[in-house]
């Protein structure tokens, strides 16, 4: 790998707010939003450029309320918008479809003033009724729908849906007037405004939701059940969907968009499953940039003098362990798995420089990161002893891993699987490989109850709060880990409602330590992710939370 010195000649670091210290934006959300940034486009300029972007996999569905994969979100961020945006410099909530807001009832109510004169791409008006139609839809998701679409994020944020209303943080949405909406919560949720920046909280056209029977998943895309709406989403964003086929998605600028339309008239998202084909497409001038630079093509990009834009670490890559598999219910066996894994070798071989070793699931720059979280380290001899103490007798462990996928947190899954499998086998574990193509429902298979004993996955943070990392993964029992710790569940629920400060941070320290000690999964790395860009691109709005809207891409004329 190239040295840090050689990299400085080509690397640009994206997302300044991470470098300035994310801890400044993990506390209590300010009721006063930061002002919107002024437009940099020349007044009256009509978008005319075409921008072609290489992606690592196909989107799984374009209804952000039901699909949470990186490539789906990358596209839906261009089409749909939420009430609240993210300031690229500070990371604080910033106006988007809401121009201002205030908090009341000790943090259990938020009133939003909505942007006037905004219409959805189907011509219907954006107003308070539309906002409530969306919130009420998410709240009402049935258990059957949630089983079909494990990418739904509402429960991870608000704890429960209408069928368990007493457990939900969401209480109601009220259209006070056409341009004013109030959202009531059952309890204080400190990161509420940050959570509204999730793509899953983007506001869709109620007319399009109804016309596309959005809650009936009777279509299939990339091996996943989706609705007709998810194949033709309609929001208030700067781009609308023009075409979607097996290899690409085409977006076009929305002529009636309320904000800055930027330079780009057409975006082509083209899928290249393998890192080398993405690299070659950039070198051949077929694309203007691609995401998920790997160690294998980093050197080649450096030698060619290509632009590399590096994001600060805001994800965690882990080995999942499913305690529904009987032998994995034994803590000693899970600890043996952790002891068998040589994280430093994995990071050196497969991740970009400055990727940090992980001993917990909250990244270092987030308030609540525990500097003293317990870690067993790498000790194959002790791993063998722990397997014996745990009564492991060679039971077969199915190890799921994805094919044809590159994620920001998982650059080369086949190679990472091979190395981890080798390390686990070396201490006496009986590993059965189960490769699953990413587009054949890999996410659904490993996040649902099943026979997966071990699996490779990661979590890319979507907003700057510890709850966004431990809440969705370990806030309740789920099909991915079969993890059951009522004390941790209770602590996570309490922490989300505490005001920002030492007490909240200390509680997250305790949560991280308790999760680390019982090993429901093995955190391996906080990966550095990077994009590669052609010389045609003069600026790209890199964001560690992947809030990258292409109206802010600047191209050389």
CSV table of N, CA and C in Angstrom, one decimal, residues 170-231:
chain,number,residue,atom,x,y,z
A,170,UNK,N,-42.9,7.2,18.9
A,170,UNK,CA,-43.8,8.1,18.1
A,170,UNK,C,-45.2,8.0,18.6
A,171,UNK,N,-45.9,9.1,18.8
A,171,UNK,CA,-47.2,9.2,19.3
A,171,UNK,C,-48.2,9.6,18.2
A,172,UNK,N,-47.9,10.8,17.6
A,172,UNK,CA,-48.9,11.3,16.6
A,172,UNK,C,-48.3,12.3,15.8
A,173,UNK,N,-48.9,12.6,14.6
A,173,UNK,CA,-48.5,13.7,13.8
A,173,UNK,C,-49.8,14.5,13.5
A,174,UNK,N,-49.7,15.8,13.7
A,174,UNK,CA,-50.9,16.7,13.6
A,174,UNK,C,-50.6,17.8,12.6
A,175,UNK,N,-51.5,17.9,11.6
A,175,UNK,CA,-51.4,19.1,10.7
A,175,UNK,C,-52.1,20.3,11.4
A,176,UNK,N,-51.3,21.1,12.0
A,176,UNK,CA,-51.8,22.3,12.7
A,176,UNK,C,-52.4,23.3,11.7
A,177,UNK,N,-51.8,23.4,10.5
A,177,UNK,CA,-52.3,24.2,9.4
A,177,UNK,C,-51.6,23.7,8.2
A,178,UNK,N,-51.8,24.2,7.0
A,178,UNK,CA,-51.2,23.7,5.8
A,178,UNK,C,-49.7,23.8,5.8
A,179,UNK,N,-49.2,24.8,6.5
A,179,UNK,CA,-47.7,24.9,6.5
A,179,UNK,C,-47.1,24.7,7.9
A,180,UNK,N,-47.8,24.1,8.8
A,180,UNK,CA,-47.3,23.8,10.2
A,180,UNK,C,-47.7,22.4,10.6
A,181,UNK,N,-46.7,21.6,11.1
A,181,UNK,CA,-47.0,20.3,11.5
A,181,UNK,C,-46.4,20.0,12.9
A,182,UNK,N,-47.1,19.3,13.7
A,182,UNK,CA,-46.5,19.0,15.0
A,182,UNK,C,-46.4,17.5,15.2
A,183,UNK,N,-45.2,17.0,15.6
A,183,UNK,CA,-45.0,15.6,15.9
A,183,UNK,C,-44.8,15.4,17.4
A,184,UNK,N,-45.7,14.6,18.0
A,184,UNK,CA,-45.7,14.3,19.4
A,184,UNK,C,-45.0,13.0,19.6
A,185,UNK,N,-44.2,12.9,20.7
A,185,UNK,CA,-43.5,11.7,21.1
A,185,UNK,C,-44.0,11.3,22.4
A,186,UNK,N,-43.8,10.0,22.7
A,186,UNK,CA,-44.3,9.5,24.0
A,186,UNK,C,-43.2,9.8,25.1
A,187,UNK,N,-42.0,10.0,24.7
A,187,UNK,CA,-40.9,10.3,25.6
A,187,UNK,C,-39.8,11.2,24.9
A,188,UNK,N,-39.0,11.8,25.6
A,188,UNK,CA,-37.9,12.6,25.0
A,188,UNK,C,-37.0,11.6,24.2
A,189,UNK,N,-36.6,12.1,23.0
A,189,UNK,CA,-35.7,11.4,22.2
A,189,UNK,C,-34.6,12.4,21.7
A,190,UNK,N,-33.5,12.3,22.4
A,190,UNK,CA,-32.5,13.4,22.2
A,190,UNK,C,-32.0,13.6,20.8
A,191,UNK,N,-31.9,12.5,20.1
A,191,UNK,CA,-31.4,12.5,18.7
A,191,UNK,C,-32.6,12.6,17.7
A,192,UNK,N,-33.7,13.1,18.1
A,192,UNK,CA,-34.9,13.1,17.2
A,192,UNK,C,-34.6,13.9,15.9
A,193,UNK,N,-34.1,15.1,16.0
A,193,UNK,CA,-33.8,15.9,14.8
A,193,UNK,C,-32.8,15.2,13.9
A,194,UNK,N,-31.7,14.7,14.5
A,194,UNK,CA,-30.7,14.0,13.7
A,194,UNK,C,-31.3,12.8,13.0
A,195,UNK,N,-32.2,12.1,13.7
A,195,UNK,CA,-32.9,10.9,13.1
A,195,UNK,C,-33.7,11.3,11.9
A,196,UNK,N,-34.3,12.5,11.9
A,196,UNK,CA,-35.1,12.9,10.8
A,196,UNK,C,-34.3,13.2,9.5
A,197,UNK,N,-33.0,13.2,9.6
A,197,UNK,CA,-32.1,13.3,8.4
A,197,UNK,C,-31.9,12.0,7.7
A,198,UNK,N,-32.4,10.9,8.3
A,198,UNK,CA,-32.3,9.6,7.6
A,198,UNK,C,-33.1,9.6,6.3
A,199,UNK,N,-32.6,9.0,5.3
A,199,UNK,CA,-33.3,8.8,4.0
A,199,UNK,C,-34.7,8.2,4.3
A,200,UNK,N,-34.8,7.3,5.3
A,200,UNK,CA,-36.0,6.6,5.6
A,200,UNK,C,-37.1,7.6,6.0
A,201,UNK,N,-36.7,8.8,6.5
A,201,UNK,CA,-37.7,9.8,6.9
A,201,UNK,C,-38.0,10.8,5.8
A,202,UNK,N,-37.6,10.5,4.6
A,202,UNK,CA,-37.9,11.4,3.5
A,202,UNK,C,-39.4,11.3,3.2
A,203,UNK,N,-40.0,12.5,2.7
A,203,UNK,CA,-41.4,12.6,2.5
A,203,UNK,C,-41.8,12.3,1.1
A,204,UNK,N,-42.6,11.3,0.9
A,204,UNK,CA,-43.1,10.9,-0.5
A,204,UNK,C,-44.4,11.5,-0.8
A,205,UNK,N,-44.8,11.6,-2.0
A,205,UNK,CA,-46.1,12.1,-2.4
A,205,UNK,C,-47.1,11.1,-2.0
A,206,UNK,N,-48.1,11.5,-1.2
A,206,UNK,CA,-49.2,10.6,-0.8
A,206,UNK,C,-50.0,10.0,-2.0
A,207,UNK,N,-50.1,10.8,-3.0
A,207,UNK,CA,-50.9,10.4,-4.2
A,207,UNK,C,-50.1,9.2,-4.9
A,208,UNK,N,-48.8,9.4,-5.0
A,208,UNK,CA,-47.9,8.4,-5.6
A,208,UNK,C,-47.9,7.1,-4.7
A,209,UNK,N,-47.8,7.3,-3.4
A,209,UNK,CA,-47.9,6.1,-2.5
A,209,UNK,C,-49.1,5.3,-2.7
A,210,UNK,N,-50.3,6.0,-2.9
A,210,UNK,CA,-51.5,5.3,-3.1
A,210,UNK,C,-51.6,4.7,-4.4
A,211,UNK,N,-51.2,5.4,-5.5
A,211,UNK,CA,-51.2,4.9,-6.8
A,211,UNK,C,-50.3,3.7,-7.0
A,212,UNK,N,-49.2,3.7,-6.3
A,212,UNK,CA,-48.2,2.6,-6.4
A,212,UNK,C,-48.3,1.6,-5.4
A,213,UNK,N,-49.5,1.5,-4.7
A,213,UNK,CA,-49.8,0.6,-3.6
A,213,UNK,C,-48.5,0.2,-2.8
A,214,UNK,N,-48.0,1.3,-2.2
A,214,UNK,CA,-46.6,1.3,-1.6
A,214,UNK,C,-46.4,0.2,-0.6
A,215,UNK,N,-47.5,-0.3,0.1
A,215,UNK,CA,-47.3,-1.3,1.1
A,215,UNK,C,-47.7,-2.7,0.6
A,216,UNK,N,-47.8,-2.8,-0.7
A,216,UNK,CA,-48.0,-4.2,-1.3
A,216,UNK,C,-46.8,-4.5,-2.1
A,217,UNK,N,-46.0,-5.5,-1.6
A,217,UNK,CA,-44.7,-5.8,-2.2
A,217,UNK,C,-45.0,-6.9,-3.2
A,218,UNK,N,-45.5,-6.5,-4.4
A,218,UNK,CA,-45.9,-7.5,-5.4
A,218,UNK,C,-44.9,-7.5,-6.6
A,219,UNK,N,-43.8,-6.8,-6.5
A,219,UNK,CA,-42.8,-6.7,-7.6
A,219,UNK,C,-41.5,-7.3,-7.0
A,220,UNK,N,-40.6,-7.6,-7.9
A,220,UNK,CA,-39.3,-8.1,-7.5
A,220,UNK,C,-38.2,-7.3,-8.2
A,221,UNK,N,-37.2,-6.7,-7.5
A,221,UNK,CA,-36.1,-6.1,-8.0
A,221,UNK,C,-34.8,-6.6,-7.3
A,222,UNK,N,-33.8,-7.0,-8.0
A,222,UNK,CA,-32.6,-7.5,-7.4
A,222,UNK,C,-32.8,-8.5,-6.3
A,223,UNK,N,-33.8,-9.4,-6.6
A,223,UNK,CA,-34.1,-10.5,-5.7
A,223,UNK,C,-34.9,-10.1,-4.5
A,224,UNK,N,-35.3,-8.8,-4.4
A,224,UNK,CA,-36.1,-8.4,-3.2
A,224,UNK,C,-37.5,-8.0,-3.6
A,225,UNK,N,-38.4,-8.3,-2.7
A,225,UNK,CA,-39.8,-7.9,-3.0
A,225,UNK,C,-40.0,-6.4,-2.8
A,226,UNK,N,-40.6,-5.7,-3.7
A,226,UNK,CA,-40.8,-4.3,-3.6
A,226,UNK,C,-42.2,-4.0,-4.1
A,227,UNK,N,-42.6,-2.8,-3.9
A,227,UNK,CA,-43.9,-2.3,-4.4
A,227,UNK,C,-43.7,-1.6,-5.7
A,228,UNK,N,-44.9,-1.3,-6.4
A,228,UNK,CA,-44.8,-0.5,-7.6
A,228,UNK,C,-44.3,0.9,-7.3
A,229,UNK,N,-44.6,1.4,-6.2
A,229,UNK,CA,-44.1,2.7,-5.8
A,229,UNK,C,-42.5,2.7,-5.7
A,230,UNK,N,-42.0,1.6,-5.2
A,230,UNK,CA,-40.5,1.5,-5.0
A,230,UNK,C,-39.8,1.4,-6.4
A,231,UNK,N,-40.5,1.2,-7.5
A,231,UNK,CA,-39.9,1.2,-8.8
A,231,UNK,C,-40.1,2.5,-9.5
